Amino acid sequence: MQDMLIIIGFSILLILGLISLYLVKSTNSRIQEIQKTLTYQHNVIVKIQSVLKNKSATNAVAENAEMIYQDLLQNLIPIMAAIDVMPRNTNEHPLWRALGGIMDEYAKNPFALEKLRRCIKLDSEVARSVDNYMNRADSFLNHLTTTDPDGILAATFTDGLLGQSLTFFAQAKQLANQSNE
């Protein structure tokens, strides 16, 4: 009987040990799963934070875009008056209408480049407006390039009317400077 009690006690201890081992193992696996989930969530939060920082920088540009556009437009008005160009007749923003008018005129009449060259050479106000426009547009494009993570927005401006106008003005300015030498 005593042997039987020892065997029953030993069996109970063995069963309790196995149950404890099972509970420890299952708790361990749950902790590992929780750890994996938390690591994944942390990585997602870091990515979201990075995207939000980039969007915040891009949004700051977008919020200030109207002010930037108005500044660029103020420099275009004397240039357009000097070369006798009218803005496009569209529903676009006045800056894009003005740039479109200049680029449309140049596409129709390459003599527009010569007109602008003469104005830069002979009229210091036009030369100053061209310099101001080019400096401000170039700094705007540089800012876009540094804050735009995928480059789509910067490429849109660079390949669009803003980039084309910079090329046009740079050519006219270079020709005006060459004729001064």
Tab-separated table of C-alpha atoms in Angstrom:
chain	number	residue	atom	x	y	z
A	1	MET	CA	0.000	0.000	0.000
A	2	GLN	CA	2.791	2.308	0.786
A	3	ASP	CA	4.305	1.546	-2.622
A	4	MET	CA	1.028	2.349	-4.185
A	5	LEU	CA	0.881	5.719	-2.418
A	6	ILE	CA	4.419	6.499	-3.561
A	7	ILE	CA	3.511	5.627	-7.156
A	8	ILE	CA	0.312	7.712	-6.974
A	9	GLY	CA	2.250	10.657	-5.419
A	10	PHE	CA	4.977	10.302	-8.020
A	11	SER	CA	2.346	10.166	-10.814
A	12	ILE	CA	0.634	13.257	-9.462
A	13	LEU	CA	3.967	15.072	-9.294
A	14	LEU	CA	4.797	13.932	-12.834
A	15	ILE	CA	1.400	15.097	-14.122
A	16	LEU	CA	1.769	18.450	-12.303
A	17	GLY	CA	5.297	18.797	-13.728
A	18	LEU	CA	4.047	18.074	-17.259
A	19	ILE	CA	1.166	20.544	-16.842
A	20	SER	CA	3.614	23.184	-15.532
A	21	LEU	CA	5.972	22.504	-18.428
A	22	TYR	CA	3.089	22.850	-20.900
A	23	LEU	CA	1.923	26.112	-19.289
A	24	VAL	CA	5.470	27.565	-19.333
A	25	LYS	CA	5.974	26.545	-22.959
A	26	SER	CA	2.616	27.953	-24.126
A	27	THR	CA	3.197	31.173	-22.172
A	28	ASN	CA	6.639	31.456	-23.755
A	29	SER	CA	5.238	31.042	-27.266
A	30	ARG	CA	2.551	33.651	-26.549
A	31	ILE	CA	5.199	36.078	-25.303
A	32	GLN	CA	7.245	35.505	-28.473
A	33	GLU	CA	4.187	36.154	-30.632
A	34	ILE	CA	3.438	39.344	-28.696
A	35	GLN	CA	7.064	40.384	-29.100
A	36	LYS	CA	6.898	39.822	-32.891
A	37	THR	CA	3.663	41.785	-33.092
A	38	LEU	CA	5.085	44.686	-31.075
A	39	THR	CA	8.244	44.751	-33.209
A	40	TYR	CA	6.139	44.821	-36.374
A	41	GLN	CA	3.923	47.582	-34.975
A	42	HIS	CA	6.981	49.593	-33.949
A	43	ASN	CA	8.419	49.311	-37.473
A	44	VAL	CA	5.086	50.395	-38.961
A	45	ILE	CA	4.936	53.392	-36.612
A	46	VAL	CA	8.493	54.405	-37.595
A	47	LYS	CA	7.530	54.199	-41.298
A	48	ILE	CA	4.353	56.220	-40.714
A	49	GLN	CA	6.369	58.810	-38.808
A	50	SER	CA	8.838	59.098	-41.695
A	51	VAL	CA	6.052	59.470	-44.259
A	52	LEU	CA	4.321	62.102	-42.123
A	53	LYS	CA	7.552	64.098	-41.796
A	54	ASN	CA	7.974	64.054	-45.589
A	55	LYS	CA	4.333	64.973	-46.114
A	56	SER	CA	4.665	67.742	-43.568
A	57	ALA	CA	7.564	69.231	-45.519
A	58	THR	CA	5.634	68.905	-48.774
A	59	ASN	CA	2.501	70.369	-47.157
A	60	ALA	CA	4.517	73.361	-45.936
A	61	VAL	CA	5.473	74.024	-49.562
A	62	ALA	CA	1.869	73.592	-50.680
A	63	GLU	CA	0.617	75.967	-47.964
A	64	ASN	CA	3.139	78.592	-49.030
A	65	ALA	CA	2.656	77.934	-52.741
A	66	GLU	CA	0.268	80.836	-53.258
A	67	MET	CA	2.738	83.247	-51.738
A	68	ILE	CA	5.535	81.783	-53.879
A	69	TYR	CA	3.353	81.939	-57.008
A	70	GLN	CA	2.458	85.579	-56.355
A	71	ASP	CA	6.112	86.455	-55.865
A	72	LEU	CA	7.047	84.776	-59.149
A	73	LEU	CA	4.127	86.437	-60.933
A	74	GLN	CA	5.159	89.894	-59.674
A	75	ASN	CA	8.512	89.397	-61.380
A	76	LEU	CA	6.893	88.176	-64.613
A	77	ILE	CA	4.568	91.160	-65.099
A	78	PRO	CA	7.278	93.675	-66.136
A	79	ILE	CA	8.912	91.055	-68.360
A	80	MET	CA	5.631	90.302	-70.134
A	81	ALA	CA	4.933	94.013	-70.605
A	82	ALA	CA	8.415	94.589	-72.046
A	83	ILE	CA	8.163	91.791	-74.617
A	84	ASP	CA	4.476	92.496	-75.284
A	85	VAL	CA	3.086	89.076	-74.328
A	86	MET	CA	-0.393	88.410	-73.015
A	87	PRO	CA	-1.223	85.573	-70.603
A	88	ARG	CA	-3.146	82.544	-71.781
A	89	ASN	CA	-6.907	82.833	-71.669
A	90	THR	CA	-7.546	79.786	-69.446
A	91	ASN	CA	-8.883	78.987	-65.988
A	92	GLU	CA	-5.414	78.246	-64.618
A	93	HIS	CA	-3.681	80.138	-61.844
A	94	PRO	CA	-2.442	83.548	-63.085
A	95	LEU	CA	1.192	82.392	-62.779
A	96	TRP	CA	0.609	79.439	-65.096
A	97	ARG	CA	-1.388	81.601	-67.487
A	98	ALA	CA	1.483	84.104	-67.618
A	99	LEU	CA	4.135	81.423	-68.100
A	100	GLY	CA	1.938	79.706	-70.677
A	101	GLY	CA	1.550	82.977	-72.580
A	102	ILE	CA	5.319	83.496	-72.659
A	103	MET	CA	6.076	79.947	-73.734
A	104	ASP	CA	3.241	79.945	-76.314
A	105	GLU	CA	4.597	83.183	-77.805
A	106	TYR	CA	8.086	81.715	-77.978
A	107	ALA	CA	6.739	78.562	-79.655
A	108	LYS	CA	4.876	80.660	-82.261
A	109	ASN	CA	7.580	83.265	-82.700
A	110	PRO	CA	11.227	82.452	-81.858
A	111	PHE	CA	11.922	86.204	-82.171
A	112	ALA	CA	10.473	86.470	-78.628
A	113	LEU	CA	13.860	85.271	-77.370
A	114	GLU	CA	15.579	88.145	-79.227
A	115	LYS	CA	13.014	90.613	-77.838
A	116	LEU	CA	13.728	89.428	-74.314
A	117	ARG	CA	17.488	89.566	-74.914
A	118	ARG	CA	17.223	93.197	-76.014
A	119	CYS	CA	15.037	94.083	-73.051
A	120	ILE	CA	17.489	92.470	-70.619
A	121	LYS	CA	20.356	94.332	-72.243
A	122	LEU	CA	18.661	97.740	-72.478
A	123	ASP	CA	16.268	97.850	-69.512
A	124	SER	CA	17.723	97.347	-66.041
A	125	GLU	CA	14.221	96.833	-64.574
A	126	VAL	CA	13.581	93.890	-66.909
A	127	ALA	CA	17.059	92.496	-66.202
A	128	ARG	CA	16.392	92.729	-62.453
A	129	SER	CA	12.977	91.086	-62.841
A	130	VAL	CA	14.508	88.236	-64.862
A	131	ASP	CA	17.221	87.734	-62.233
A	132	ASN	CA	14.697	87.814	-59.377
A	133	TYR	CA	12.368	85.407	-61.156
A	134	MET	CA	15.180	82.976	-61.968
A	135	ASN	CA	16.594	83.053	-58.435
A	136	ARG	CA	13.220	82.548	-56.772
A	137	ALA	CA	12.053	79.863	-59.211
A	138	ASP	CA	15.358	78.036	-58.901
A	139	SER	CA	15.278	78.108	-55.094
A	140	PHE	CA	11.656	76.902	-55.170
A	141	LEU	CA	12.636	73.972	-57.404
A	142	ASN	CA	15.625	73.168	-55.186
A	143	HIS	CA	13.387	73.181	-52.112
A	144	LEU	CA	10.907	70.891	-53.845
A	145	THR	CA	13.692	68.533	-54.864
A	146	THR	CA	14.971	68.229	-51.295
A	147	THR	CA	11.550	67.779	-49.674
A	148	ASP	CA	9.852	65.590	-52.279
A	149	PRO	CA	10.661	61.977	-51.286
A	150	ASP	CA	9.677	60.349	-54.569
A	151	GLY	CA	10.514	63.258	-56.882
A	152	ILE	CA	7.150	63.299	-58.654
A	153	LEU	CA	6.164	66.808	-57.576
A	154	ALA	CA	9.618	68.271	-58.287
A	155	ALA	CA	9.728	66.599	-61.715
A	156	THR	CA	6.302	68.001	-62.552
A	157	PHE	CA	7.473	71.551	-61.894
A	158	THR	CA	10.907	71.070	-63.482
A	159	ASP	CA	9.508	69.504	-66.661
A	160	GLY	CA	6.553	71.892	-66.800
A	161	LEU	CA	6.188	75.583	-67.477
A	162	LEU	CA	8.388	76.607	-64.551
A	163	GLY	CA	11.380	74.629	-65.809
A	164	GLN	CA	10.764	75.649	-69.425
A	165	SER	CA	10.583	79.327	-68.470
A	166	LEU	CA	13.839	79.068	-66.533
A	167	THR	CA	15.528	77.652	-69.618
A	168	PHE	CA	14.018	80.376	-71.815
A	169	PHE	CA	15.105	83.178	-69.458
A	170	ALA	CA	18.571	81.657	-69.002
A	171	GLN	CA	19.056	81.572	-72.782
A	172	ALA	CA	17.957	85.195	-73.156
A	173	LYS	CA	20.160	86.279	-70.261
A	174	GLN	CA	23.165	84.414	-71.660
A	175	LEU	CA	22.651	85.984	-75.099
A	176	ALA	CA	22.353	89.442	-73.514
A	177	ASN	CA	25.572	88.903	-71.569
A	178	GLN	CA	27.404	87.648	-74.674
A	179	SER	CA	26.410	90.719	-76.666
A	180	ASN	CA	27.796	92.927	-73.867
A	181	GLU	CA	31.274	91.449	-74.254
